[in-house]
CSV table of C-alpha atoms (C1' of nucleotides) in Angstrom, one decimal:
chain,number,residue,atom,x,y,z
A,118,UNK,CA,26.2,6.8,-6.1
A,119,UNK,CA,28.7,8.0,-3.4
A,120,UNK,CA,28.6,4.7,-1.5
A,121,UNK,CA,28.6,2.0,-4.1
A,122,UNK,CA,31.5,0.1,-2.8
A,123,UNK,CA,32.5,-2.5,-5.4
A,124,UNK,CA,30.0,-5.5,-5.5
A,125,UNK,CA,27.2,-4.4,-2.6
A,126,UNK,CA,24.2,-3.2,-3.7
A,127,UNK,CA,21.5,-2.9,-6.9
A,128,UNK,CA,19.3,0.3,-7.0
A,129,UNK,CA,15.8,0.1,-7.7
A,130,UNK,CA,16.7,0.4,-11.3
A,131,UNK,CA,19.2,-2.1,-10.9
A,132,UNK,CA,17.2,-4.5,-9.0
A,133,UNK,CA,14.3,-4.0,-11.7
A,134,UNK,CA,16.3,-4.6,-14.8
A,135,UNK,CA,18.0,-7.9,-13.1
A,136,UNK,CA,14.9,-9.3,-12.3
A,137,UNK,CA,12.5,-8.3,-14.8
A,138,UNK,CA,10.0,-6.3,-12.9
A,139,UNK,CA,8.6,-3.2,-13.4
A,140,UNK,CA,10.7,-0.8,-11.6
A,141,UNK,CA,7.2,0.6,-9.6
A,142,UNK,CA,6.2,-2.6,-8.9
A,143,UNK,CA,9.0,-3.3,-6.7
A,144,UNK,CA,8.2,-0.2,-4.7
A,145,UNK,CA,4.5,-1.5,-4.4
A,146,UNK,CA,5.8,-4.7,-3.2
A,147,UNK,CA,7.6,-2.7,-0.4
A,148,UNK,CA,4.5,-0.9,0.6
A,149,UNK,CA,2.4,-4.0,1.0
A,150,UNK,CA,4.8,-5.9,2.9
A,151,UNK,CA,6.0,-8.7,0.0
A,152,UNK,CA,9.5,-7.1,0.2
A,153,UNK,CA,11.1,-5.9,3.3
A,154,UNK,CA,11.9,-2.3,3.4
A,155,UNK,CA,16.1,-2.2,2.2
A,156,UNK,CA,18.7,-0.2,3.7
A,157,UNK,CA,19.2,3.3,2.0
A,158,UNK,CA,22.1,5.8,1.4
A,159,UNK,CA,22.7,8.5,3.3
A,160,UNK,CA,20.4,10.2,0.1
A,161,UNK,CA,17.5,8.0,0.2
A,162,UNK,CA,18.7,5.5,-2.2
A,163,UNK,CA,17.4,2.1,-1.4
A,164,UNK,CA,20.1,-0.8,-2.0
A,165,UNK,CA,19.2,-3.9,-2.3
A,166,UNK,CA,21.5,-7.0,-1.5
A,167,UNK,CA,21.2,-10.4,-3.0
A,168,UNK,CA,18.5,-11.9,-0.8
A,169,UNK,CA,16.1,-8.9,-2.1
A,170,UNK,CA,16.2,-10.4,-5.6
A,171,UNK,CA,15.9,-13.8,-4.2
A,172,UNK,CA,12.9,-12.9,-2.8
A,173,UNK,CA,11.4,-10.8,-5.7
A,174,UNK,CA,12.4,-13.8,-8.3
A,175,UNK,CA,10.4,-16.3,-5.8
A,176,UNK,CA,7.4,-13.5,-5.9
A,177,UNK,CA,7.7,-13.4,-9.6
A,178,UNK,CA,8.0,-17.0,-10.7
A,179,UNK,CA,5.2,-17.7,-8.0
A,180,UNK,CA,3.0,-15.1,-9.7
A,181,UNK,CA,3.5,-16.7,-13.3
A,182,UNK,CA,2.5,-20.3,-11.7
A,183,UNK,CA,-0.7,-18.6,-10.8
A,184,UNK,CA,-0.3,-18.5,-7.0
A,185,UNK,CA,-2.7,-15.7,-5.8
A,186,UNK,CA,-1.1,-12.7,-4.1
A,187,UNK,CA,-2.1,-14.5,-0.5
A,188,UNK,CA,-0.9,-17.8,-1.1
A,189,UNK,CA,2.6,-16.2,-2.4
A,190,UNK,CA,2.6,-14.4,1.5
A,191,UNK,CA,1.8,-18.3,2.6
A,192,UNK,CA,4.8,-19.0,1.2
A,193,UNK,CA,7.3,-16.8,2.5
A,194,UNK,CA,5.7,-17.2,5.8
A,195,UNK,CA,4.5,-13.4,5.8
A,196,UNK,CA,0.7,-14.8,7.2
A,197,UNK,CA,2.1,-15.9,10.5
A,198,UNK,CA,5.6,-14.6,10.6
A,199,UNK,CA,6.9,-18.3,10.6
A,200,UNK,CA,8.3,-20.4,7.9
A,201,UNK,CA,6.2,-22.3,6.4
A,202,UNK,CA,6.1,-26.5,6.9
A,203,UNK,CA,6.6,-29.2,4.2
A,204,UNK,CA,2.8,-30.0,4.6
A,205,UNK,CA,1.8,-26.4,4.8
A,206,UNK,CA,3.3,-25.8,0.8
A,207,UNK,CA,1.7,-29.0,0.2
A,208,UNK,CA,-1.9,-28.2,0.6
A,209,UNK,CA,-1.9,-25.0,-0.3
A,210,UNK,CA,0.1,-26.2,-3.8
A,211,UNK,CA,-2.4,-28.4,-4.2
A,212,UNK,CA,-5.5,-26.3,-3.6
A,213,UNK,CA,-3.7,-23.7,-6.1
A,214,UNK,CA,-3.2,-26.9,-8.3
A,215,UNK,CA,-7.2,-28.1,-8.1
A,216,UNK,CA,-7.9,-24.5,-8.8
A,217,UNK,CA,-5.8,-24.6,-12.4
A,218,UNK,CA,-7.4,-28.0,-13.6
A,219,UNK,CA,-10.9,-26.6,-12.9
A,220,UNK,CA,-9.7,-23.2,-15.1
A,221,UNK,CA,-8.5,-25.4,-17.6
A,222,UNK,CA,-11.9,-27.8,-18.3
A,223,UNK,CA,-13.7,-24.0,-17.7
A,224,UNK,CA,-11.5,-23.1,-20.4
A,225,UNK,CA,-11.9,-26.0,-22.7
A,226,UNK,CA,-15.4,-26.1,-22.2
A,227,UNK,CA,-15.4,-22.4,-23.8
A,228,UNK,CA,-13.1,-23.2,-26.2
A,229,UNK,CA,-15.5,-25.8,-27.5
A,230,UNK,CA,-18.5,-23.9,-28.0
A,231,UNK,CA,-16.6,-21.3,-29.7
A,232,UNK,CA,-14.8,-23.7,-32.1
A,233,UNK,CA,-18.2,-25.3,-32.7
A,234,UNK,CA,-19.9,-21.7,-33.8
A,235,UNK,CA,-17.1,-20.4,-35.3
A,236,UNK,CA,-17.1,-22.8,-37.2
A,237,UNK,CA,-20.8,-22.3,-38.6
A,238,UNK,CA,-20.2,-19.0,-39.3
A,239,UNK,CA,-19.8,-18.0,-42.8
A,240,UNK,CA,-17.7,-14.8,-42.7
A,241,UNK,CA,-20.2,-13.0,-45.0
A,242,UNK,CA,-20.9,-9.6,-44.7
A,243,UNK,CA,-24.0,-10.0,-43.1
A,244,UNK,CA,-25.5,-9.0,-39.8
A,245,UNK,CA,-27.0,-12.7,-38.8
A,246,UNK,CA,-23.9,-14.5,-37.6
A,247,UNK,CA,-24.3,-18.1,-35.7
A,248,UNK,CA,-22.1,-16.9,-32.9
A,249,UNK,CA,-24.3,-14.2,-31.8
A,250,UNK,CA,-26.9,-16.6,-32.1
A,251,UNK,CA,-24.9,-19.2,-29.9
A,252,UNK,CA,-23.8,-16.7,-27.7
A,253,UNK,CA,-27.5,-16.0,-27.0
A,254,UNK,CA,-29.0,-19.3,-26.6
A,255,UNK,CA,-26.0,-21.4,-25.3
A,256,UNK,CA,-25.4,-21.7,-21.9
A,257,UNK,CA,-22.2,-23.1,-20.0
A,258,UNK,CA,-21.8,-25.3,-17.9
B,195,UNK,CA,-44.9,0.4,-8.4
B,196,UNK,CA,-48.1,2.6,-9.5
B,197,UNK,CA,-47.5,1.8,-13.4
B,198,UNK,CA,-47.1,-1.9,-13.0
B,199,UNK,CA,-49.5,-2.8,-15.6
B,200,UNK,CA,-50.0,-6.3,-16.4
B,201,UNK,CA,-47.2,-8.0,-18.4
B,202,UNK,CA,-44.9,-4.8,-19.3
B,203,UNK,CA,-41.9,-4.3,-17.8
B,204,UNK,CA,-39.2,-5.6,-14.8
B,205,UNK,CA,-37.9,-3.3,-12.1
B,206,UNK,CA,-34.3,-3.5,-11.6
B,207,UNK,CA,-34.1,-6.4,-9.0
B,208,UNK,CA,-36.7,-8.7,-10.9
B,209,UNK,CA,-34.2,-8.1,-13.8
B,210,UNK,CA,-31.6,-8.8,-11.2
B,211,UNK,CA,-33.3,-11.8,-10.3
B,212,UNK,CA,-34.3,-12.6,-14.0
B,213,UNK,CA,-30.8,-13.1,-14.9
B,214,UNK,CA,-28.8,-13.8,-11.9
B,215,UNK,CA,-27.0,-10.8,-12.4
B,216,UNK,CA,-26.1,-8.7,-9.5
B,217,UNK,CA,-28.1,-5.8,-9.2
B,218,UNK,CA,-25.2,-2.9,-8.7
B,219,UNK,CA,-24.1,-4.4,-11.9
B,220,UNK,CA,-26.9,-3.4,-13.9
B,221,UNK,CA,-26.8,0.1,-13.0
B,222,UNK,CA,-23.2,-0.2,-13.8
B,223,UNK,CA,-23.3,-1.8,-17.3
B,224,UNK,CA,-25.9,1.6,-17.7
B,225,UNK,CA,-23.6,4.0,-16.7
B,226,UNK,CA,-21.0,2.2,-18.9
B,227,UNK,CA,-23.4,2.1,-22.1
B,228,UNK,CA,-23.6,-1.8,-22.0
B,229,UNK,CA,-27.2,-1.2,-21.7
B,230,UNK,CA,-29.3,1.4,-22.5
B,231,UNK,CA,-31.2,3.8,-20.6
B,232,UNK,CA,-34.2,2.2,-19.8
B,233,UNK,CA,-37.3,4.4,-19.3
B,234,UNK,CA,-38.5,5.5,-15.6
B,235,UNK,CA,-41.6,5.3,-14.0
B,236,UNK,CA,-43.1,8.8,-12.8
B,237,UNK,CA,-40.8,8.5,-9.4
B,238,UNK,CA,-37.8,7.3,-11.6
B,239,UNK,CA,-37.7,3.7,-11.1
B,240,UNK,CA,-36.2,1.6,-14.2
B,241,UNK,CA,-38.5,-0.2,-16.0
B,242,UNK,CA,-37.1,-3.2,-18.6
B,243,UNK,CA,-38.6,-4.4,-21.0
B,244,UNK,CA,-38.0,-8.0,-22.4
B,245,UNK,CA,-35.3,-6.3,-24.4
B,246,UNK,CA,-33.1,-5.2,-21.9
B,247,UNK,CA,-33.3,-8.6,-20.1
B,248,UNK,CA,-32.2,-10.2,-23.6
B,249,UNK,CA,-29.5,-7.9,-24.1
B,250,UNK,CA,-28.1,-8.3,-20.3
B,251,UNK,CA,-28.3,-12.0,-20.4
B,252,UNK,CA,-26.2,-11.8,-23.8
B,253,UNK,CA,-23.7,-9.8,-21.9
B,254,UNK,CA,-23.3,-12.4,-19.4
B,255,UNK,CA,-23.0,-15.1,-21.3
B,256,UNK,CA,-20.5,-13.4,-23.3
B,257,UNK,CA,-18.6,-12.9,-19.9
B,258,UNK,CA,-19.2,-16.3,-19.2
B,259,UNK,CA,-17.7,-17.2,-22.5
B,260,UNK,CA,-14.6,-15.0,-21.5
B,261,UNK,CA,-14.7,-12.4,-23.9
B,262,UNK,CA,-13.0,-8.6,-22.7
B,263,UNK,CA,-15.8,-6.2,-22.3
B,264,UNK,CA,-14.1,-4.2,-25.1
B,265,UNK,CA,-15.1,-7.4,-27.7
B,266,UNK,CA,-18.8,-7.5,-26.0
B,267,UNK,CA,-18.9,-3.7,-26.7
B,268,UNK,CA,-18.1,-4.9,-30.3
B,269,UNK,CA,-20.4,-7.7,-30.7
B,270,UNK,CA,-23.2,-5.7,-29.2
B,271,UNK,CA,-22.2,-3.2,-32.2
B,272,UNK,CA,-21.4,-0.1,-29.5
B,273,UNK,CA,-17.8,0.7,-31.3
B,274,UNK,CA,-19.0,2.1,-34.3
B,275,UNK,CA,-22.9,2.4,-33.8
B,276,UNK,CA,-23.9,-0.2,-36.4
B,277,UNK,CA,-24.6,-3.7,-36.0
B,278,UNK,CA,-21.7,-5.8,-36.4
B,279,UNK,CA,-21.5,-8.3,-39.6
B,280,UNK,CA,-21.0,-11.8,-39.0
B,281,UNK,CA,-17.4,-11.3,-40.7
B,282,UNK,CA,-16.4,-9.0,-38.0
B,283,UNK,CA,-18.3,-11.3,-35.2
B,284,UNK,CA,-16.0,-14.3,-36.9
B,285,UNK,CA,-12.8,-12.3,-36.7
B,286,UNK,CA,-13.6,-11.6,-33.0
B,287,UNK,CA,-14.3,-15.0,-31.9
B,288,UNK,CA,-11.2,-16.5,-33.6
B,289,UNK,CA,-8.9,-14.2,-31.9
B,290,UNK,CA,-10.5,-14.6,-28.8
B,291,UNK,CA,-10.3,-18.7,-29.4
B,292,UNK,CA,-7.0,-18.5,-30.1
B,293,UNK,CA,-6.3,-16.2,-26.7
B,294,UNK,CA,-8.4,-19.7,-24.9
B,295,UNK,CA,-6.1,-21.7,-26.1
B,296,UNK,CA,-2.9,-19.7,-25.4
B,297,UNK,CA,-4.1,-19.8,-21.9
B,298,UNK,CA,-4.8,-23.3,-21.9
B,299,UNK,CA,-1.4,-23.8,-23.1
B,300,UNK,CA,-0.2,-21.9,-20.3
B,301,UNK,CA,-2.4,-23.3,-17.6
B,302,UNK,CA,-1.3,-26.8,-18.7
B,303,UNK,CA,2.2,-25.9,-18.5
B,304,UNK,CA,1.3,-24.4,-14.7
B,305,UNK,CA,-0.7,-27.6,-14.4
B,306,UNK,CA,2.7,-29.7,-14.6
B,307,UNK,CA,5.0,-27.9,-12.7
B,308,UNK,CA,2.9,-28.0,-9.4
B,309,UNK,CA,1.9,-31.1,-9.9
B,310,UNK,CA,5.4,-32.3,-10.7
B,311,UNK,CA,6.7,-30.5,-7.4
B,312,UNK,CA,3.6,-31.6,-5.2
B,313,UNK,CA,4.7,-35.1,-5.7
B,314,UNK,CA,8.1,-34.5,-4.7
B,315,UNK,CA,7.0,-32.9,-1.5
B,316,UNK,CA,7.3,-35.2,1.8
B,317,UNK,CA,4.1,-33.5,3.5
B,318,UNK,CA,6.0,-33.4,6.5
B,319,UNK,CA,6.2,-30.9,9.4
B,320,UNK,CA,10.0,-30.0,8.3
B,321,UNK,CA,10.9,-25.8,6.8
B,322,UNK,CA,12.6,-27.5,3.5
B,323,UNK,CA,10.7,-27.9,0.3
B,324,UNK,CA,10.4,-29.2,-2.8
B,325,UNK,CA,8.2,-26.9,-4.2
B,326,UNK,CA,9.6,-24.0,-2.5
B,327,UNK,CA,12.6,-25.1,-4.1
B,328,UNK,CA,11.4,-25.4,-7.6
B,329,UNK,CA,10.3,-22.0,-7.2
B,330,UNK,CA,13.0,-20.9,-6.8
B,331,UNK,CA,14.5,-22.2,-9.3
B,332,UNK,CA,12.1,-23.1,-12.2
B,333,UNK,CA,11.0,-21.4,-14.8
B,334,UNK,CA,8.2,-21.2,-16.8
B,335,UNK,CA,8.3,-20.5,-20.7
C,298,DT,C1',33.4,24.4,-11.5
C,299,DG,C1',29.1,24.4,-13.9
C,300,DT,C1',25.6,22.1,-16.1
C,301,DA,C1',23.0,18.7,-18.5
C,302,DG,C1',20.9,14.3,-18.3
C,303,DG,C1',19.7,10.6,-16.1
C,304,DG,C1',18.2,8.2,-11.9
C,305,DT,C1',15.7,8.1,-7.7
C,306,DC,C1',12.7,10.0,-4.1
C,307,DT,C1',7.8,11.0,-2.3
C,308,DG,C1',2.8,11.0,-2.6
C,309,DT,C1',-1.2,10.5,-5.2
C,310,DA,C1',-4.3,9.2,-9.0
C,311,DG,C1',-5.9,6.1,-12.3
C,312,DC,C1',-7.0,1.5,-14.6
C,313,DG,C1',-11.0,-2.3,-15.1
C,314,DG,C1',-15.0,-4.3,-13.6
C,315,DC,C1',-17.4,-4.5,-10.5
C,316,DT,C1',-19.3,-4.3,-5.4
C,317,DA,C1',-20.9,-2.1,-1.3
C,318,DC,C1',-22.2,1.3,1.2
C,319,DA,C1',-25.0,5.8,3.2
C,320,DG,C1',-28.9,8.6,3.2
C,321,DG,C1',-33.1,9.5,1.2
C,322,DC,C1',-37.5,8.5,-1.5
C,323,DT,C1',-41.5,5.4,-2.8
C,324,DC,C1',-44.4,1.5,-2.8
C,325,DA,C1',-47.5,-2.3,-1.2
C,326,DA,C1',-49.4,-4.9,2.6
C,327,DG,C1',-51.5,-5.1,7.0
D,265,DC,C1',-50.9,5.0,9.3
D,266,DT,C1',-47.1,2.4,9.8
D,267,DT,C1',-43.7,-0.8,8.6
D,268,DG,C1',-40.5,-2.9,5.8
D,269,DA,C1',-38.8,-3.8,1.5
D,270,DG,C1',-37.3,-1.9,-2.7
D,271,DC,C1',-35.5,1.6,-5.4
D,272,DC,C1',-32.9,6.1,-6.1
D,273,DT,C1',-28.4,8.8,-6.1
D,274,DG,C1',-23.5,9.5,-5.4
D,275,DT,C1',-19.3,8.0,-3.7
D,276,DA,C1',-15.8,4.9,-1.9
D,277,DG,C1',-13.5,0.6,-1.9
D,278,DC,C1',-11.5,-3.7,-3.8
D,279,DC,C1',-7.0,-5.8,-6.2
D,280,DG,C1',-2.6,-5.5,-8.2
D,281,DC,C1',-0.4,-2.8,-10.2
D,282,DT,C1',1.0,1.4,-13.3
D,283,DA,C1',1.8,6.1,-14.2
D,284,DC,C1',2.3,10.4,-13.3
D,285,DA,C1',4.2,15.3,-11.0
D,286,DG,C1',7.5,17.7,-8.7
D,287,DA,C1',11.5,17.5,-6.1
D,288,DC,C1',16.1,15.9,-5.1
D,289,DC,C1',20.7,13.6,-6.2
D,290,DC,C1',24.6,11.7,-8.7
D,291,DT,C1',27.7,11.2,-12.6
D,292,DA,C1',30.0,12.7,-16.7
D,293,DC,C1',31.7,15.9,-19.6
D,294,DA,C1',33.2,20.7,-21.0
DNA sequence: TGTAGGGTCTGTAGCGGCTACAGGCTCAAG
DNA sequence: CTTGAGCCTGTAGCCGCTACAGACCCTACA
């Protein structure tokens, strides 16, 4: 591109394959307000600059930790427009953190009953099968 | 309804209500093929009969038990039309158990992370955090 | 200098799995 | 006979992307 003066900027492309993302994803993010809107070229182009894939790496790694698309804009301060506080990540890391454990014994719960009727089943070609049977009498939780 | 006799059938919100599913969803799991078309009273209300209410509450419970609509639709025997054999039911579930577990895995590993970083974090009024931090910085997997 | 091929731009539509209307009919109770 | 609840239909919206189509632009090579 006509001004991609030594070590500036990453295109879209550029800034996708560095971080990862999907290369649409990062335009999405731009749309809904995750990612502020770059500089362009006199083309069009956007460029991105170093704190752009910061700020996408934070939104990514946040997103594999499980943080919910509002709690990541708690984060960067997008709710309110200020920083966020110490105690402000706190509480909302550990609401995200209370959510996970109850996931997890939700999870383990499931995996139970279907260990336990697995189990029974025979694997015969057969239409009666314990699981369906399980599945239909069982309740959780 | 005029052809409300005696013990037959459930209109769609005492199926609603008989199952604690929400009634929009019913029409939807219709329109999908999840359940089948019920018959209609002369001014086209849905009447179910014990069979449809069977069938949904296996649905949920299957939801409940986090199976993808797409292995419901196989245990109810709607990919290829005939009922499923408990071999295929087996395969199904064991797959599914071992996608539990994968996420359980994952969860756990979440689990540590935030709770690792949550203890580091002062709680105070101040911009600077340890969680934002490990953020940042950490990655998972 | 021409051109081929990639990359990027925009807007819009689609995914799954519901959920929530609006606007009209029908039914049962008073 | 009226009132209010329930049901009918179709359609639109939700989230968080993802995938186009059709246009433009930039680089490399002949």
């Amino acid at each position: 591109m006509s001004d991609h003066d030594s070590e500036s900027g990453l295109t879209r492309g550029e800034l996708a394959r560095a971080t990862g993302c999907n290369i649409e994803t990062i335009r999405h993010y731009e749309k809904i307000g995750m990612l502020p809107h770059p500089p362009r070229t006199g083309a069009g182009y956007r460029i991105y600059a170093r704190s752009h894939a910061a700020r996408l790496r934070f939104i990514l790694r946040a997103r594999e930790l499980g943080f919910a698309m509002k709690d990541i804009r708690g984060l960067l301060g997008l709710e309110d427009g200020t920083a966020p506080t110490c105690a402000d990540v706190h509480a909302r890391t550990e609401r995200h953190l209370a959510d996970v454990r109850a996931k997890i014994d939700d999870l383990k719960r499931i995996e139970s009953v279907l260990a336990g009727t697995a189990a029974k089943c025979s694997g015969d070609e057969v239409p009666d099968c314990p699981v369906l049977d399980a599945i239909t009498s069982s309740f959780i939780r």
